[in-house]
């Protein structure tokens, strides 16, 4: 039987300047989340991989290419999308998926549903599942 073990690339926020809580940045808060996800994924039949790219300017240049070079099956960006702007009030998880893959859609739906169940704050998103290839006039994320 063919090995179906999936390689999962974890890409936590690298943003040093978006303060969601006074004195904290998104990077400071999302890296521990990625660490916990990494440790938990090790318990399953998958191969989690943590990014090695932490650009000082907070950019993500090189992460998608690294994931591709490592032959990752799944790329998970871990962000809080904090703005640090008083009154910003989008809540709830959003699952982005690759529009050309039904499996990607299913994975995004499963992750998003579980995050919504774990969060005590209800989602106010227009859509919680988004085709990531449609962002930026079809250029897409990553």
mmCIF file of N, CA and C in Angstrom:
data_model
loop_
_atom_site.group_PDB
_atom_site.id
_atom_site.type_symbol
_atom_site.label_atom_id
_atom_site.label_comp_id
_atom_site.label_asym_id
_atom_site.label_seq_id
_atom_site.Cartn_x
_atom_site.Cartn_y
_atom_site.Cartn_z
ATOM 1 N N UNK A 1 0.837 -1.185 0.000
ATOM 2 C CA UNK A 1 0.000 0.000 0.000
ATOM 3 C C UNK A 1 0.883 1.250 0.000
ATOM 4 N N UNK A 2 0.515 2.226 -0.790
ATOM 5 C CA UNK A 2 1.290 3.457 -0.913
ATOM 6 C C UNK A 2 1.169 4.299 0.363
ATOM 7 N N UNK A 3 2.292 4.879 0.786
ATOM 8 C CA UNK A 3 2.312 5.743 1.956
ATOM 9 C C UNK A 3 1.559 7.039 1.629
ATOM 10 N N UNK A 4 0.547 7.371 2.432
ATOM 11 C CA UNK A 4 -0.234 8.587 2.193
ATOM 12 C C UNK A 4 0.058 9.659 3.241
ATOM 13 N N UNK A 5 1.156 9.519 3.946
ATOM 14 C CA UNK A 5 1.554 10.467 4.980
ATOM 15 C C UNK A 5 1.720 11.860 4.363
ATOM 16 N N UNK A 6 0.971 12.831 4.842
ATOM 17 C CA UNK A 6 0.989 14.195 4.300
ATOM 18 C C UNK A 6 2.031 15.059 4.996
ATOM 19 N N UNK A 7 2.728 15.867 4.209
ATOM 20 C CA UNK A 7 3.671 16.836 4.748
ATOM 21 C C UNK A 7 2.924 18.159 4.885
ATOM 22 N N UNK A 8 2.915 18.708 6.092
ATOM 23 C CA UNK A 8 2.159 19.920 6.400
ATOM 24 C C UNK A 8 3.129 21.030 6.782
ATOM 25 N N UNK A 9 3.163 22.086 5.984
ATOM 26 C CA UNK A 9 4.064 23.221 6.193
ATOM 27 C C UNK A 9 3.350 24.281 7.037
ATOM 28 N N UNK A 10 3.935 24.634 8.173
ATOM 29 C CA UNK A 10 3.347 25.637 9.062
ATOM 30 C C UNK A 10 4.052 26.975 8.887
ATOM 31 N N UNK A 11 3.265 28.017 8.655
ATOM 32 C CA UNK A 11 3.792 29.357 8.390
ATOM 33 C C UNK A 11 3.118 30.368 9.319
ATOM 34 N N UNK A 12 3.658 30.535 10.552
ATOM 35 C CA UNK A 12 3.042 31.507 11.462
ATOM 36 C C UNK A 12 3.375 32.943 11.059
ATOM 37 N N UNK A 13 2.562 33.863 11.530
ATOM 38 C CA UNK A 13 2.767 35.278 11.226
ATOM 39 C C UNK A 13 4.188 35.708 11.550
ATOM 40 N N UNK A 14 4.724 36.554 10.697
ATOM 41 C CA UNK A 14 6.060 37.102 10.882
ATOM 42 C C UNK A 14 5.969 38.620 11.043
ATOM 43 N N UNK A 15 4.777 39.113 11.375
ATOM 44 C CA UNK A 15 4.549 40.557 11.434
ATOM 45 C C UNK A 15 4.941 41.109 12.804
ATOM 46 N N UNK A 16 5.959 41.963 12.787
ATOM 47 C CA UNK A 16 6.463 42.557 14.015
ATOM 48 C C UNK A 16 5.717 43.829 14.390
ATOM 49 N N UNK A 17 4.966 44.384 13.470
ATOM 50 C CA UNK A 17 4.421 45.721 13.699
ATOM 51 C C UNK A 17 2.909 45.778 13.877
ATOM 52 N N UNK A 18 2.198 44.667 13.803
ATOM 53 C CA UNK A 18 0.746 44.740 13.975
ATOM 54 C C UNK A 18 0.404 44.342 15.403
ATOM 55 N N UNK A 19 0.196 45.356 16.228
ATOM 56 C CA UNK A 19 -0.090 45.122 17.643
ATOM 57 C C UNK A 19 -1.563 44.840 17.845
ATOM 58 N N UNK A 20 -1.870 43.678 18.378
ATOM 59 C CA UNK A 20 -3.266 43.362 18.658
ATOM 60 C C UNK A 20 -3.564 43.594 20.135
ATOM 61 N N UNK A 21 -2.561 43.479 20.970
ATOM 62 C CA UNK A 21 -2.660 43.779 22.392
ATOM 63 C C UNK A 21 -1.452 44.646 22.698
ATOM 64 N N UNK A 22 -1.657 45.697 23.486
ATOM 65 C CA UNK A 22 -0.540 46.588 23.781
ATOM 66 C C UNK A 22 0.688 45.792 24.213
ATOM 67 N N UNK A 23 1.812 46.059 23.540
ATOM 68 C CA UNK A 23 3.061 45.405 23.875
ATOM 69 C C UNK A 23 3.289 44.073 23.179
ATOM 70 N N UNK A 24 2.303 43.583 22.432
ATOM 71 C CA UNK A 24 2.438 42.302 21.723
ATOM 72 C C UNK A 24 2.269 42.521 20.227
ATOM 73 N N UNK A 25 2.918 41.685 19.464
ATOM 74 C CA UNK A 25 2.727 41.713 18.017
ATOM 75 C C UNK A 25 2.085 40.401 17.592
ATOM 76 N N UNK A 26 1.606 40.367 16.379
ATOM 77 C CA UNK A 26 1.005 39.145 15.855
ATOM 78 C C UNK A 26 2.036 38.019 15.831
ATOM 79 N N UNK A 27 3.269 38.344 15.474
ATOM 80 C CA UNK A 27 4.353 37.354 15.458
ATOM 81 C C UNK A 27 4.513 36.719 16.841
ATOM 82 N N UNK A 28 4.548 37.542 17.885
ATOM 83 C CA UNK A 28 4.742 37.046 19.249
ATOM 84 C C UNK A 28 3.622 36.092 19.676
ATOM 85 N N UNK A 29 2.426 36.322 19.174
ATOM 86 C CA UNK A 29 1.288 35.509 19.587
ATOM 87 C C UNK A 29 1.056 34.286 18.706
ATOM 88 N N UNK A 30 1.408 34.367 17.435
ATOM 89 C CA UNK A 30 1.121 33.255 16.523
ATOM 90 C C UNK A 30 2.215 32.187 16.511
ATOM 91 N N UNK A 31 3.445 32.547 16.838
ATOM 92 C CA UNK A 31 4.493 31.526 16.882
ATOM 93 C C UNK A 31 4.217 30.454 17.940
ATOM 94 N N UNK A 32 3.749 30.821 19.148
ATOM 95 C CA UNK A 32 3.396 29.759 20.102
ATOM 96 C C UNK A 32 2.223 28.891 19.623
ATOM 97 N N UNK A 33 1.296 29.487 18.878
ATOM 98 C CA UNK A 33 0.195 28.697 18.312
ATOM 99 C C UNK A 33 0.767 27.683 17.316
ATOM 100 N N UNK A 34 1.657 28.145 16.444
ATOM 101 C CA UNK A 34 2.278 27.242 15.468
ATOM 102 C C UNK A 34 3.078 26.146 16.163
ATOM 103 N N UNK A 35 3.774 26.495 17.252
ATOM 104 C CA UNK A 35 4.526 25.494 18.014
ATOM 105 C C UNK A 35 3.583 24.415 18.556
ATOM 106 N N UNK A 36 2.447 24.837 19.090
ATOM 107 C CA UNK A 36 1.471 23.876 19.631
ATOM 108 C C UNK A 36 0.879 23.014 18.522
ATOM 109 N N UNK A 37 0.571 23.620 17.370
ATOM 110 C CA UNK A 37 0.039 22.851 16.241
ATOM 111 C C UNK A 37 1.078 21.830 15.790
ATOM 112 N N UNK A 38 2.338 22.248 15.707
ATOM 113 C CA UNK A 38 3.425 21.351 15.302
ATOM 114 C C UNK A 38 3.503 20.146 16.245
ATOM 115 N N UNK A 39 3.521 20.411 17.549
ATOM 116 C CA UNK A 39 3.616 19.324 18.537
ATOM 117 C C UNK A 39 2.421 18.378 18.432
ATOM 118 N N UNK A 40 1.235 18.933 18.248
ATOM 119 C CA UNK A 40 0.034 18.099 18.163
ATOM 120 C C UNK A 40 -0.007 17.284 16.883
ATOM 121 N N UNK A 41 0.435 17.866 15.774
ATOM 122 C CA UNK A 41 0.427 17.128 14.509
ATOM 123 C C UNK A 41 1.389 15.942 14.546
ATOM 124 N N UNK A 42 2.435 16.036 15.352
ATOM 125 C CA UNK A 42 3.398 14.937 15.466
ATOM 126 C C UNK A 42 2.729 13.662 16.001
ATOM 127 N N UNK A 43 1.578 13.805 16.639
ATOM 128 C CA UNK A 43 0.861 12.652 17.192
ATOM 129 C C UNK A 43 0.084 11.894 16.124
ATOM 130 N N UNK A 44 -0.033 12.467 14.947
ATOM 131 C CA UNK A 44 -0.830 11.856 13.882
ATOM 132 C C UNK A 44 0.061 11.351 12.756
ATOM 133 N N UNK A 45 -0.547 10.668 11.807
ATOM 134 C CA UNK A 45 0.206 10.116 10.685
ATOM 135 C C UNK A 45 0.419 11.192 9.620
ATOM 136 N N UNK A 46 1.242 12.171 9.986
ATOM 137 C CA UNK A 46 1.589 13.247 9.058
ATOM 138 C C UNK A 46 2.990 13.724 9.409
ATOM 139 N N UNK A 47 3.522 14.590 8.588
ATOM 140 C CA UNK A 47 4.874 15.092 8.780
ATOM 141 C C UNK A 47 4.830 16.613 8.816
ATOM 142 N N UNK A 48 4.660 17.219 10.006
ATOM 143 C CA UNK A 48 4.636 18.679 10.065
ATOM 144 C C UNK A 48 6.032 19.261 9.869
ATOM 145 N N UNK A 49 6.093 20.368 9.160
ATOM 146 C CA UNK A 49 7.350 21.061 8.886
ATOM 147 C C UNK A 49 7.155 22.522 9.273
ATOM 148 N N UNK A 50 8.083 23.052 10.036
ATOM 149 C CA UNK A 50 8.018 24.448 10.465
ATOM 150 C C UNK A 50 8.882 25.284 9.525
ATOM 151 N N UNK A 51 8.393 26.453 9.151
ATOM 152 C CA UNK A 51 9.167 27.322 8.273
ATOM 153 C C UNK A 51 10.544 27.602 8.859
ATOM 154 N N UNK A 52 11.512 27.780 8.004
ATOM 155 C CA UNK A 52 12.847 28.194 8.452
ATOM 156 C C UNK A 52 13.099 29.650 8.090
ATOM 157 N N UNK A 53 12.109 30.295 7.467
ATOM 158 C CA UNK A 53 12.286 31.660 6.956
ATOM 159 C C UNK A 53 11.575 32.658 7.866
ATOM 160 N N UNK A 54 12.348 33.514 8.508
ATOM 161 C CA UNK A 54 11.815 34.562 9.374
ATOM 162 C C UNK A 54 12.482 35.863 8.965
ATOM 163 N N UNK A 55 11.948 36.506 7.943
ATOM 164 C CA UNK A 55 12.553 37.723 7.405
ATOM 165 C C UNK A 55 12.430 38.871 8.410
ATOM 166 N N UNK A 56 13.508 39.591 8.676
ATOM 167 C CA UNK A 56 13.483 40.696 9.637
ATOM 168 C C UNK A 56 12.457 41.776 9.303
ATOM 169 N N UNK A 57 12.146 41.935 8.010
ATOM 170 C CA UNK A 57 11.188 42.976 7.626
ATOM 171 C C UNK A 57 9.740 42.509 7.748
ATOM 172 N N UNK A 58 9.533 41.280 8.211
ATOM 173 C CA UNK A 58 8.179 40.773 8.397
ATOM 174 C C UNK A 58 7.559 40.218 7.138
ATOM 175 N N UNK A 59 8.285 40.179 6.038
ATOM 176 C CA UNK A 59 7.723 39.671 4.792
ATOM 177 C C UNK A 59 7.728 38.141 4.773
ATOM 178 N N UNK A 60 7.033 37.588 3.832
ATOM 179 C CA UNK A 60 6.936 36.135 3.712
ATOM 180 C C UNK A 60 7.681 35.632 2.490
ATOM 181 N N UNK A 61 8.506 36.488 1.903
ATOM 182 C CA UNK A 61 9.240 36.102 0.716
ATOM 183 C C UNK A 61 9.973 34.796 0.970
ATOM 184 N N UNK A 62 9.734 33.847 0.124
ATOM 185 C CA UNK A 62 10.448 32.584 0.228
ATOM 186 C C UNK A 62 9.684 31.455 0.887
ATOM 187 N N UNK A 63 8.662 31.741 1.660
ATOM 188 C CA UNK A 63 7.936 30.661 2.344
ATOM 189 C C UNK A 63 7.191 29.746 1.365
ATOM 190 N N UNK A 64 6.400 30.291 0.439
ATOM 191 C CA UNK A 64 5.741 29.374 -0.511
ATOM 192 C C UNK A 64 6.746 28.556 -1.320
ATOM 193 N N UNK A 65 7.845 29.198 -1.705
ATOM 194 C CA UNK A 65 8.876 28.469 -2.462
ATOM 195 C C UNK A 65 9.521 27.390 -1.601
ATOM 196 N N UNK A 66 9.739 27.691 -0.323
ATOM 197 C CA UNK A 66 10.313 26.683 0.580
ATOM 198 C C UNK A 66 9.356 25.506 0.734
ATOM 199 N N UNK A 67 8.079 25.800 0.907
ATOM 200 C CA UNK A 67 7.080 24.726 1.038
ATOM 201 C C UNK A 67 7.065 23.857 -0.216
ATOM 202 N N UNK A 68 7.147 24.495 -1.369
ATOM 203 C CA UNK A 68 7.166 23.745 -2.623
ATOM 204 C C UNK A 68 8.446 22.907 -2.743
ATOM 205 N N UNK A 69 9.576 23.505 -2.368
ATOM 206 C CA UNK A 69 10.858 22.797 -2.432
ATOM 207 C C UNK A 69 10.858 21.573 -1.503
ATOM 208 N N UNK A 70 10.185 21.705 -0.358
ATOM 209 C CA UNK A 70 10.097 20.602 0.600
ATOM 210 C C UNK A 70 8.999 19.605 0.239
ATOM 211 N N UNK A 71 8.306 19.876 -0.874
ATOM 212 C CA UNK A 71 7.218 19.020 -1.360
ATOM 213 C C UNK A 71 6.095 18.872 -0.326
ATOM 214 N N UNK A 72 5.722 20.014 0.268
ATOM 215 C CA UNK A 72 4.630 20.024 1.232
ATOM 216 C C UNK A 72 3.308 19.780 0.510
ATOM 217 N N UNK A 73 2.459 18.993 1.125
ATOM 218 C CA UNK A 73 1.129 18.723 0.583
ATOM 219 C C UNK A 73 0.135 19.799 1.009
ATOM 220 N N UNK A 74 0.374 20.381 2.181
ATOM 221 C CA UNK A 74 -0.534 21.370 2.757
ATOM 222 C C UNK A 74 0.297 22.533 3.288
ATOM 223 N N UNK A 75 -0.177 23.761 3.050
ATOM 224 C CA UNK A 75 0.472 24.976 3.553
ATOM 225 C C UNK A 75 -0.522 25.636 4.489
ATOM 226 N N UNK A 76 -0.167 25.758 5.767
ATOM 227 C CA UNK A 76 -1.069 26.385 6.728
ATOM 228 C C UNK A 76 -0.444 27.669 7.244
ATOM 229 N N UNK A 77 -1.069 28.797 6.901
ATOM 230 C CA UNK A 77 -0.660 30.101 7.408
ATOM 231 C C UNK A 77 -1.426 30.326 8.710
ATOM 232 N N UNK A 78 -0.710 30.700 9.759
ATOM 233 C CA UNK A 78 -1.329 30.884 11.071
ATOM 234 C C UNK A 78 -1.244 32.369 11.423
ATOM 235 N N UNK A 79 -2.395 33.029 11.361
ATOM 236 C CA UNK A 79 -2.477 34.474 11.593
ATOM 237 C C UNK A 79 -3.682 34.797 12.461
ATOM 238 N N UNK A 80 -3.586 35.903 13.167
ATOM 239 C CA UNK A 80 -4.750 36.413 13.886
ATOM 240 C C UNK A 80 -5.366 37.564 13.099
ATOM 241 N N UNK A 81 -4.642 38.045 12.093
ATOM 242 C CA UNK A 81 -5.068 39.205 11.295
ATOM 243 C C UNK A 81 -5.430 40.388 12.176
ATOM 244 N N UNK A 82 -4.618 40.575 13.204
ATOM 245 C CA UNK A 82 -4.826 41.704 14.094
ATOM 246 C C UNK A 82 -4.436 42.987 13.381
ATOM 247 N N UNK A 83 -5.110 44.055 13.737
ATOM 248 C CA UNK A 83 -4.811 45.323 13.098
ATOM 249 C C UNK A 83 -4.208 46.326 14.060
ATOM 250 N N UNK A 84 -4.495 46.187 15.328
ATOM 251 C CA UNK A 84 -4.035 47.178 16.286
ATOM 252 C C UNK A 84 -4.842 48.466 16.206
ATOM 253 N N UNK A 85 -5.900 48.461 15.381
ATOM 254 C CA UNK A 85 -6.740 49.637 15.205
ATOM 255 C C UNK A 85 -7.971 49.484 16.092
ATOM 256 N N UNK A 86 -8.187 50.470 16.959
ATOM 257 C CA UNK A 86 -9.360 50.436 17.825
ATOM 258 C C UNK A 86 -10.618 50.447 16.957
ATOM 259 N N UNK A 87 -11.572 49.616 17.288
ATOM 260 C CA UNK A 87 -12.825 49.564 16.544
ATOM 261 C C UNK A 87 -12.841 48.530 15.432
ATOM 262 N N UNK A 88 -11.694 47.961 15.096
ATOM 263 C CA UNK A 88 -11.672 46.888 14.093
ATOM 264 C C UNK A 88 -12.375 45.694 14.727
ATOM 265 N N UNK A 89 -13.339 45.131 14.043
ATOM 266 C CA UNK A 89 -14.162 44.161 14.754
ATOM 267 C C UNK A 89 -14.515 42.916 13.945
ATOM 268 N N UNK A 90 -13.687 42.507 13.010
ATOM 269 C CA UNK A 90 -13.938 41.240 12.326
ATOM 270 C C UNK A 90 -13.606 40.119 13.296
ATOM 271 N N UNK A 91 -14.497 39.161 13.420
ATOM 272 C CA UNK A 91 -14.283 38.043 14.334
ATOM 273 C C UNK A 91 -14.541 36.726 13.619
ATOM 274 N N UNK A 92 -13.966 35.675 14.150
ATOM 275 C CA UNK A 92 -14.186 34.340 13.608
ATOM 276 C C UNK A 92 -13.069 33.896 12.681
ATOM 277 N N UNK A 93 -12.967 32.597 12.541
ATOM 278 C CA UNK A 93 -11.928 32.003 11.703
ATOM 279 C C UNK A 93 -12.334 32.058 10.235
ATOM 280 N N UNK A 94 -11.333 32.150 9.377
ATOM 281 C CA UNK A 94 -11.538 32.080 7.936
ATOM 282 C C UNK A 94 -10.640 30.979 7.399
ATOM 283 N N UNK A 95 -11.217 30.111 6.606
ATOM 284 C CA UNK A 95 -10.445 29.048 5.969
ATOM 285 C C UNK A 95 -10.242 29.391 4.506
ATOM 286 N N UNK A 96 -8.992 29.561 4.105
ATOM 287 C CA UNK A 96 -8.662 29.809 2.704
ATOM 288 C C UNK A 96 -8.259 28.483 2.068
ATOM 289 N N UNK A 97 -8.711 28.256 0.869
ATOM 290 C CA UNK A 97 -8.403 26.997 0.195
ATOM 291 C C UNK A 97 -7.960 27.270 -1.238
ATOM 292 N N UNK A 98 -7.308 26.268 -1.825
ATOM 293 C CA UNK A 98 -6.894 26.346 -3.222
ATOM 294 C C UNK A 98 -8.089 25.964 -4.082
ATOM 295 N N UNK A 99 -8.524 26.888 -4.916
ATOM 296 C CA UNK A 99 -9.737 26.713 -5.697
ATOM 297 C C UNK A 99 -9.754 25.508 -6.617
ATOM 298 N N UNK A 100 -8.613 24.982 -6.962
ATOM 299 C CA UNK A 100 -8.556 23.844 -7.864
ATOM 300 C C UNK A 100 -8.564 22.498 -7.159
ATOM 301 N N UNK A 101 -8.866 22.493 -5.855
ATOM 302 C CA UNK A 101 -8.782 21.244 -5.107
ATOM 303 C C UNK A 101 -9.951 21.062 -4.155
ATOM 304 N N UNK A 102 -10.713 20.008 -4.365
ATOM 305 C CA UNK A 102 -11.822 19.691 -3.454
ATOM 306 C C UNK A 102 -11.287 19.303 -2.076
ATOM 307 N N UNK A 103 -10.126 18.636 -2.053
ATOM 308 C CA UNK A 103 -9.515 18.246 -0.785
ATOM 309 C C UNK A 103 -9.105 19.485 0.014
ATOM 310 N N UNK A 104 -8.572 20.491 -0.663
ATOM 311 C CA UNK A 104 -8.196 21.737 -0.016
ATOM 312 C C UNK A 104 -9.427 22.417 0.589
ATOM 313 N N UNK A 105 -10.527 22.432 -0.142
ATOM 314 C CA UNK A 105 -11.776 23.003 0.350
ATOM 315 C C UNK A 105 -12.243 22.254 1.597
ATOM 316 N N UNK A 106 -12.239 20.946 1.549
ATOM 317 C CA UNK A 106 -12.690 20.132 2.690
ATOM 318 C C UNK A 106 -11.808 20.386 3.914
ATOM 319 N N UNK A 107 -10.500 20.461 3.721
ATOM 320 C CA UNK A 107 -9.585 20.721 4.823
ATOM 321 C C UNK A 107 -9.850 22.101 5.425
ATOM 322 N N UNK A 108 -10.035 23.111 4.593
ATOM 323 C CA UNK A 108 -10.327 24.463 5.080
ATOM 324 C C UNK A 108 -11.628 24.477 5.881
ATOM 325 N N UNK A 109 -12.637 23.783 5.391
ATOM 326 C CA UNK A 109 -13.925 23.722 6.104
ATOM 327 C C UNK A 109 -13.764 23.058 7.468
ATOM 328 N N UNK A 110 -13.018 21.963 7.517
ATOM 329 C CA UNK A 110 -12.817 21.243 8.779
ATOM 330 C C UNK A 110 -12.048 22.079 9.796
ATOM 331 N N UNK A 111 -10.964 22.712 9.357
ATOM 332 C CA UNK A 111 -10.172 23.541 10.272
ATOM 333 C C UNK A 111 -10.995 24.720 10.762
ATOM 334 N N UNK A 112 -11.671 25.396 9.837
ATOM 335 C CA UNK A 112 -12.465 26.570 10.196
ATOM 336 C C UNK A 112 -13.577 26.201 11.179
ATOM 337 N N UNK A 113 -14.268 25.113 10.957
ATOM 338 C CA UNK A 113 -15.357 24.699 11.844
ATOM 339 C C UNK A 113 -14.829 24.405 13.252
ATOM 340 N N UNK A 114 -13.702 23.739 13.326
ATOM 341 C CA UNK A 114 -13.128 23.416 14.645
ATOM 342 C C UNK A 114 -12.665 24.671 15.375
ATOM 343 N N UNK A 115 -12.067 25.618 14.640
ATOM 344 C CA UNK A 115 -11.649 26.865 15.274
ATOM 345 C C UNK A 115 -12.859 27.653 15.771
ATOM 346 N N UNK A 116 -13.930 27.694 14.991
ATOM 347 C CA UNK A 116 -15.138 28.397 15.436
ATOM 348 C C UNK A 116 -15.729 27.748 16.688
ATOM 349 N N UNK A 117 -15.683 26.422 16.767
ATOM 350 C CA UNK A 117 -16.206 25.738 17.962
ATOM 351 C C UNK A 117 -15.352 26.044 19.185
ATOM 352 N N UNK A 118 -14.052 26.250 18.994
ATOM 353 C CA UNK A 118 -13.145 26.491 20.112
ATOM 354 C C UNK A 118 -13.176 27.936 20.591
ATOM 355 N N UNK A 119 -13.635 28.844 19.747
ATOM 356 C CA UNK A 119 -13.606 30.274 20.077
ATOM 357 C C UNK A 119 -14.927 30.716 20.706
ATOM 358 N N UNK A 120 -14.877 31.382 21.847
ATOM 359 C CA UNK A 120 -16.123 31.834 22.482
ATOM 360 C C UNK A 120 -16.770 33.036 21.788
ATOM 361 N N UNK A 121 -16.048 33.686 20.882
ATOM 362 C CA UNK A 121 -16.584 34.858 20.175
ATOM 363 C C UNK A 121 -17.145 34.395 18.835
ATOM 364 N N UNK A 122 -18.405 34.686 18.584
ATOM 365 C CA UNK A 122 -19.059 34.243 17.350
ATOM 366 C C UNK A 122 -18.498 34.972 16.134
ATOM 367 N N UNK A 123 -18.493 34.272 15.013
ATOM 368 C CA UNK A 123 -18.004 34.840 13.764
ATOM 369 C C UNK A 123 -18.998 35.843 13.198
ATOM 370 N N UNK A 124 -18.482 36.945 12.666
ATOM 371 C CA UNK A 124 -19.326 37.908 11.958
ATOM 372 C C UNK A 124 -18.883 38.037 10.505
ATOM 373 N N UNK A 125 -18.205 37.016 10.007
ATOM 374 C CA UNK A 125 -17.702 37.014 8.638
ATOM 375 C C UNK A 125 -18.834 36.832 7.640
ATOM 376 N N UNK A 126 -18.718 37.494 6.509
ATOM 377 C CA UNK A 126 -19.672 37.289 5.425
ATOM 378 C C UNK A 126 -19.533 35.860 4.920
ATOM 379 N N UNK A 127 -18.291 35.435 4.757
ATOM 380 C CA UNK A 127 -18.011 34.066 4.350
ATOM 381 C C UNK A 127 -16.815 33.559 5.148
ATOM 382 N N UNK A 128 -16.957 32.378 5.733
ATOM 383 C CA UNK A 128 -15.873 31.806 6.524
ATOM 384 C C UNK A 128 -14.978 30.889 5.705
ATOM 385 N N UNK A 129 -15.378 30.576 4.486
ATOM 386 C CA UNK A 129 -14.585 29.735 3.598
ATOM 387 C C UNK A 129 -14.361 30.519 2.303
ATOM 388 N N UNK A 130 -13.090 30.757 1.958
ATOM 389 C CA UNK A 130 -12.766 31.641 0.841
ATOM 390 C C UNK A 130 -11.758 30.970 -0.088
ATOM 391 N N UNK A 131 -11.998 31.075 -1.378
ATOM 392 C CA UNK A 131 -11.055 30.592 -2.379
ATOM 393 C C UNK A 131 -9.878 31.557 -2.410
ATOM 394 N N UNK A 132 -8.740 31.124 -1.880
ATOM 395 C CA UNK A 132 -7.558 31.977 -1.791
ATOM 396 C C UNK A 132 -6.948 32.341 -3.128
ATOM 397 N N UNK A 133 -7.339 31.641 -4.188
ATOM 398 C CA UNK A 133 -6.787 31.966 -5.511
ATOM 399 C C UNK A 133 -7.494 33.168 -6.128
ATOM 400 N N UNK A 134 -8.594 33.614 -5.527
ATOM 401 C CA UNK A 134 -9.348 34.730 -6.091
ATOM 402 C C UNK A 134 -8.944 36.088 -5.531
ATOM 403 N N UNK A 135 -8.112 36.098 -4.486
ATOM 404 C CA UNK A 135 -7.684 37.361 -3.896
ATOM 405 C C UNK A 135 -6.798 38.141 -4.868
ATOM 406 N N UNK A 136 -6.743 39.422 -4.687
ATOM 407 C CA UNK A 136 -5.887 40.297 -5.490
ATOM 408 C C UNK A 136 -6.153 40.126 -6.991
ATOM 409 N N UNK A 137 -7.422 40.218 -7.359
ATOM 410 C CA UNK A 137 -7.836 40.113 -8.761
ATOM 411 C C UNK A 137 -7.364 38.824 -9.437
ATOM 412 N N UNK A 138 -7.443 37.737 -8.681
ATOM 413 C CA UNK A 138 -7.079 36.441 -9.240
ATOM 414 C C UNK A 138 -5.623 36.047 -9.092
ATOM 415 N N UNK A 139 -4.796 36.958 -8.536
ATOM 416 C CA UNK A 139 -3.384 36.617 -8.318
ATOM 417 C C UNK A 139 -3.261 35.608 -7.180
ATOM 418 N N UNK A 140 -4.081 35.773 -6.144
ATOM 419 C CA UNK A 140 -4.118 34.829 -5.037
ATOM 420 C C UNK A 140 -3.076 35.101 -3.970
ATOM 421 N N UNK A 141 -3.243 34.395 -2.859
ATOM 422 C CA UNK A 141 -2.289 34.478 -1.750
ATOM 423 C C UNK A 141 -1.121 33.539 -2.040
ATOM 424 N N UNK A 142 0.076 33.974 -1.748
ATOM 425 C CA UNK A 142 1.256 33.126 -1.883
ATOM 426 C C UNK A 142 1.575 32.800 -3.314
#
